[in-house]
CSV table of C-alpha atoms in Angstrom, one decimal:
chain,number,residue,atom,x,y,z
A,25,MET,CA,101.1,97.2,101.3
A,26,ASP,CA,101.5,98.9,98.0
A,27,TRP,CA,105.3,99.2,98.2
A,28,PRO,CA,107.2,101.2,95.6
A,29,ASN,CA,109.7,99.3,93.4
A,30,TRP,CA,112.7,101.3,92.3
A,31,GLU,CA,115.0,98.3,91.7
A,32,GLY,CA,118.0,99.3,89.7
A,33,GLU,CA,117.0,102.9,89.4
A,34,THR,CA,118.6,106.2,90.5
A,35,ALA,CA,116.8,108.0,93.3
A,36,VAL,CA,117.1,111.6,94.2
A,37,VAL,CA,116.3,112.5,97.8
A,38,VAL,CA,115.8,116.2,98.2
A,39,ALA,CA,116.1,117.7,101.7
A,40,SER,CA,115.6,121.3,102.6
A,41,GLY,CA,119.2,122.6,103.2
A,42,PRO,CA,119.9,126.0,101.6
A,43,SER,CA,122.0,124.4,98.8
A,44,ALA,CA,119.0,122.6,97.5
A,45,ALA,CA,117.7,125.8,95.9
A,46,ASP,CA,120.9,126.0,93.8
A,47,VAL,CA,120.4,122.6,92.1
A,48,VAL,CA,118.7,122.4,88.8
A,49,LEU,CA,116.5,119.4,89.7
A,50,GLU,CA,114.6,119.5,86.4
A,51,LEU,CA,117.6,117.8,84.9
A,52,GLY,CA,116.6,114.7,86.7
A,53,LYS,CA,112.9,114.8,85.6
A,54,GLY,CA,112.1,111.6,83.9
A,55,ARG,CA,115.6,110.2,84.4
A,56,ALA,CA,115.4,109.4,88.2
A,57,ARG,CA,113.0,108.8,90.9
A,58,PHE,CA,112.3,111.7,93.3
A,59,LEU,CA,111.6,111.6,97.0
A,60,ALA,CA,111.1,115.1,98.5
A,61,VAL,CA,111.4,115.8,102.2
A,62,LYS,CA,108.9,118.3,103.6
A,63,ASP,CA,109.0,121.7,101.9
A,64,ALA,CA,111.5,120.4,99.3
A,65,TRP,CA,108.6,119.2,97.2
A,66,LYS,CA,108.3,122.8,96.1
A,67,LEU,CA,111.6,122.5,94.3
A,68,CYS,CA,110.5,119.2,92.5
A,69,PRO,CA,106.7,119.2,92.4
A,70,TRP,CA,106.8,116.3,90.0
A,71,ALA,CA,108.4,114.1,92.8
A,72,ASP,CA,107.1,110.5,93.1
A,73,HIS,CA,106.8,110.8,96.8
A,74,LEU,CA,106.7,113.4,99.6
A,75,TYR,CA,107.8,112.4,103.1
A,76,ALA,CA,107.5,114.2,106.4
A,77,CYS,CA,107.7,112.7,109.9
A,78,ASP,CA,106.3,115.7,111.7
A,79,HIS,CA,102.5,115.6,112.2
A,80,HIS,CA,102.6,119.4,112.8
A,81,TRP,CA,104.1,119.9,109.4
A,82,TRP,CA,101.3,118.1,107.7
A,83,GLU,CA,98.8,120.0,109.8
A,84,ALA,CA,100.4,123.4,109.0
A,85,HIS,CA,100.3,122.5,105.3
A,86,ARG,CA,96.8,121.0,105.3
A,87,GLY,CA,98.0,117.7,104.0
A,88,VAL,CA,99.7,119.4,100.9
A,89,VAL,CA,96.6,118.7,98.7
A,90,GLU,CA,98.3,120.3,95.7
A,91,PHE,CA,101.0,117.6,95.6
A,92,LYS,CA,100.2,115.0,92.9
A,93,GLY,CA,102.4,112.2,94.0
A,94,ARG,CA,102.3,109.7,96.9
A,95,ARG,CA,102.5,111.0,100.5
A,96,ILE,CA,104.4,109.0,103.1
A,97,ALA,CA,104.1,109.5,106.9
A,98,TYR,CA,104.5,107.4,110.1
A,99,ASP,CA,102.3,109.3,112.4
A,100,ALA,CA,98.9,107.6,112.6
A,101,ARG,CA,97.1,110.9,113.3
A,102,THR,CA,98.3,112.3,110.0
A,103,VAL,CA,97.3,109.2,108.0
A,104,GLU,CA,93.9,109.1,109.6
A,105,LYS,CA,93.1,112.8,109.2
A,106,TRP,CA,94.2,112.9,105.6
A,107,ARG,CA,93.2,109.4,104.6
A,108,GLY,CA,91.8,110.7,101.3
A,109,LEU,CA,95.2,111.9,100.1
A,110,ASN,CA,96.9,108.6,99.2
A,111,PHE,CA,99.2,108.1,102.1
A,112,LEU,CA,101.7,105.3,102.5
A,113,LYS,CA,102.1,104.5,106.2
A,114,VAL,CA,105.5,103.5,107.5
A,115,GLU,CA,106.8,102.6,110.9
A,116,ILE,CA,109.8,104.2,112.7
A,117,SER,CA,111.5,102.9,115.8
A,118,LYS,CA,113.3,105.6,117.8
A,119,ALA,CA,115.4,102.9,119.4
A,120,HIS,CA,117.1,102.3,116.0
A,121,GLN,CA,119.7,104.9,115.1
A,122,THR,CA,120.7,102.9,112.0
A,123,LEU,CA,119.2,102.3,108.7
A,124,ARG,CA,116.8,99.3,108.7
A,125,PHE,CA,116.3,96.6,106.1
A,126,GLU,CA,115.0,93.6,108.0
A,127,ALA,CA,111.3,94.6,107.6
A,128,VAL,CA,109.8,96.4,104.7
A,129,GLY,CA,108.2,99.7,105.8
A,130,HIS,CA,110.2,99.9,109.0
A,131,VAL,CA,112.9,102.6,109.0
A,132,GLY,CA,115.5,103.8,111.4
A,133,TRP,CA,115.2,107.0,113.4
A,134,GLY,CA,118.4,109.0,112.9
A,135,GLY,CA,116.8,112.1,114.3
A,136,ASN,CA,115.4,113.7,111.0
A,137,SER,CA,113.2,113.2,108.0
A,138,GLY,CA,116.1,113.2,105.6
A,139,PHE,CA,117.5,110.0,107.3
A,140,HIS,CA,114.1,108.4,107.0
A,141,ALA,CA,113.7,109.3,103.4
A,142,LEU,CA,117.2,107.8,102.5
A,143,ASN,CA,116.2,104.7,104.3
A,144,LEU,CA,113.0,104.5,102.3
A,145,ALA,CA,114.8,105.1,99.0
A,146,LEU,CA,117.1,102.2,99.9
A,147,GLN,CA,114.2,100.0,100.8
A,148,PHE,CA,112.5,100.8,97.5
A,149,GLY,CA,115.5,99.2,95.8
A,150,ALA,CA,117.3,102.1,94.3
A,151,ALA,CA,120.8,101.2,93.0
A,152,ARG,CA,122.1,104.8,93.3
A,153,VAL,CA,120.9,107.6,95.6
A,154,LEU,CA,121.7,111.3,95.0
A,155,LEU,CA,121.5,113.4,98.1
A,156,VAL,CA,120.4,117.1,97.5
A,157,GLY,CA,120.1,119.6,100.3
A,158,PHE,CA,121.7,117.5,102.9
A,159,ASP,CA,123.8,120.4,104.2
A,160,MET,CA,123.9,119.2,107.8
A,161,ARG,CA,125.1,122.6,109.0
A,162,VAL,CA,123.5,125.9,110.1
A,163,ASP,CA,126.1,128.5,109.5
A,164,ARG,CA,124.9,129.0,105.9
A,165,GLY,CA,121.2,129.0,106.9
A,166,LYS,CA,118.8,126.4,108.1
A,167,HIS,CA,116.5,125.9,105.2
A,168,PHE,CA,116.2,127.1,101.6
A,169,PHE,CA,112.9,128.7,102.4
A,170,GLY,CA,113.8,130.3,105.7
A,171,PRO,CA,112.4,129.5,109.1
A,172,HIS,CA,109.4,127.1,109.7
A,173,ALA,CA,106.4,129.2,110.6
A,174,TYR,CA,104.7,126.4,112.6
A,175,THR,CA,107.4,125.4,115.1
A,176,LYS,CA,110.5,126.5,117.0
A,177,GLU,CA,113.5,127.1,114.9
A,178,ARG,CA,115.3,123.9,113.9
A,179,PRO,CA,117.9,122.5,113.3
A,180,SER,CA,120.6,123.6,115.8
A,181,GLU,CA,124.3,123.0,115.3
A,182,ALA,CA,124.1,120.4,118.1
A,183,ASN,CA,121.3,118.6,116.1
A,184,CYS,CA,123.4,118.7,112.9
A,185,ALA,CA,126.5,117.3,114.7
A,186,LYS,CA,124.5,114.4,115.9
A,187,TRP,CA,122.8,113.8,112.6
A,188,ARG,CA,126.1,113.9,110.7
A,189,GLU,CA,127.6,111.4,113.0
A,190,ILE,CA,124.7,109.0,112.6
A,191,LEU,CA,124.4,109.4,108.8
A,192,ASP,CA,128.1,109.2,108.2
A,193,GLY,CA,128.2,106.1,110.3
A,194,GLN,CA,125.8,104.3,107.9
A,195,ALA,CA,128.1,104.5,104.8
A,196,GLY,CA,129.6,101.1,105.4
A,197,ALA,CA,126.2,99.4,105.7
A,198,ILE,CA,125.1,101.1,102.5
A,199,ALA,CA,128.2,100.1,100.6
A,200,ALA,CA,127.8,96.5,101.8
A,201,ARG,CA,124.4,96.5,100.0
A,202,GLY,CA,126.0,97.5,96.7
A,203,VAL,CA,124.4,100.9,96.7
A,204,GLU,CA,126.1,104.1,95.7
A,205,VAL,CA,125.2,107.2,97.6
A,206,ILE,CA,126.4,110.5,96.1
A,207,ASN,CA,126.3,113.8,98.0
A,208,CYS,CA,125.2,116.6,95.6
A,209,SER,CA,125.3,119.3,98.2
A,210,PRO,CA,128.7,121.0,97.7
A,211,VAL,CA,128.7,122.7,101.1
A,212,SER,CA,127.5,119.6,103.0
A,213,ALA,CA,129.3,118.8,106.3
A,214,LEU,CA,128.8,115.1,105.7
A,215,LYS,CA,132.2,113.4,105.1
A,216,ALA,CA,131.5,109.8,104.3
A,217,TYR,CA,129.8,110.2,100.9
A,218,ARG,CA,131.5,111.2,97.6
A,219,LYS,CA,130.5,114.7,96.5
A,220,MET,CA,129.6,115.4,92.9
A,221,ASP,CA,127.7,118.0,90.9
A,222,PHE,CA,124.1,117.0,90.4
A,223,SER,CA,124.2,117.0,86.6
A,224,GLU,CA,127.4,114.9,86.6
A,225,ALA,CA,126.0,112.4,89.1
A,226,LEU,CA,122.9,111.9,86.9
A,227,ASN,CA,125.1,110.9,84.0
A,228,GLY,CA,127.3,108.6,86.2
């Protein structure tokens, strides 16, 4: 497996919460590694990697042929159909609601692609991870781009409450690995990670 090596580097994981659109991500271009989640790649088209767990998302976007970086997915249908588009295949166990580190390429479920992407950035060896667009709430909007056109409206407040609990619950395990995770979403409902302006976090 051609596994990325981000050892000692800063990684930016960009999710699709509404606040992501307010972050000047270009400040991190060339200074940090970028892992975009689903439609967030449009905010950072230079990203190293694009991750989405949903086969239907890849279908709706025709494999995102215009993206120049590495694509990551776990659904075998996606990897097989778009095999010419440089996919990295990972494994996800829905029985694991925690971040996983015991086997490279196997990540925890956590209920959403943002959780998977964070787990990947940590497995890649990043020393610091900056979270962008991890709003984990719906009262300010669900995505920076509006509703998904290909599926039922997500997330719900119930989804977000569960996701927050799971992700906040991983703070201790992340700290034990000596990794700093900074939440650059000022309106994020997550509580376990220090919040900081994106530009300040880049210089930290």
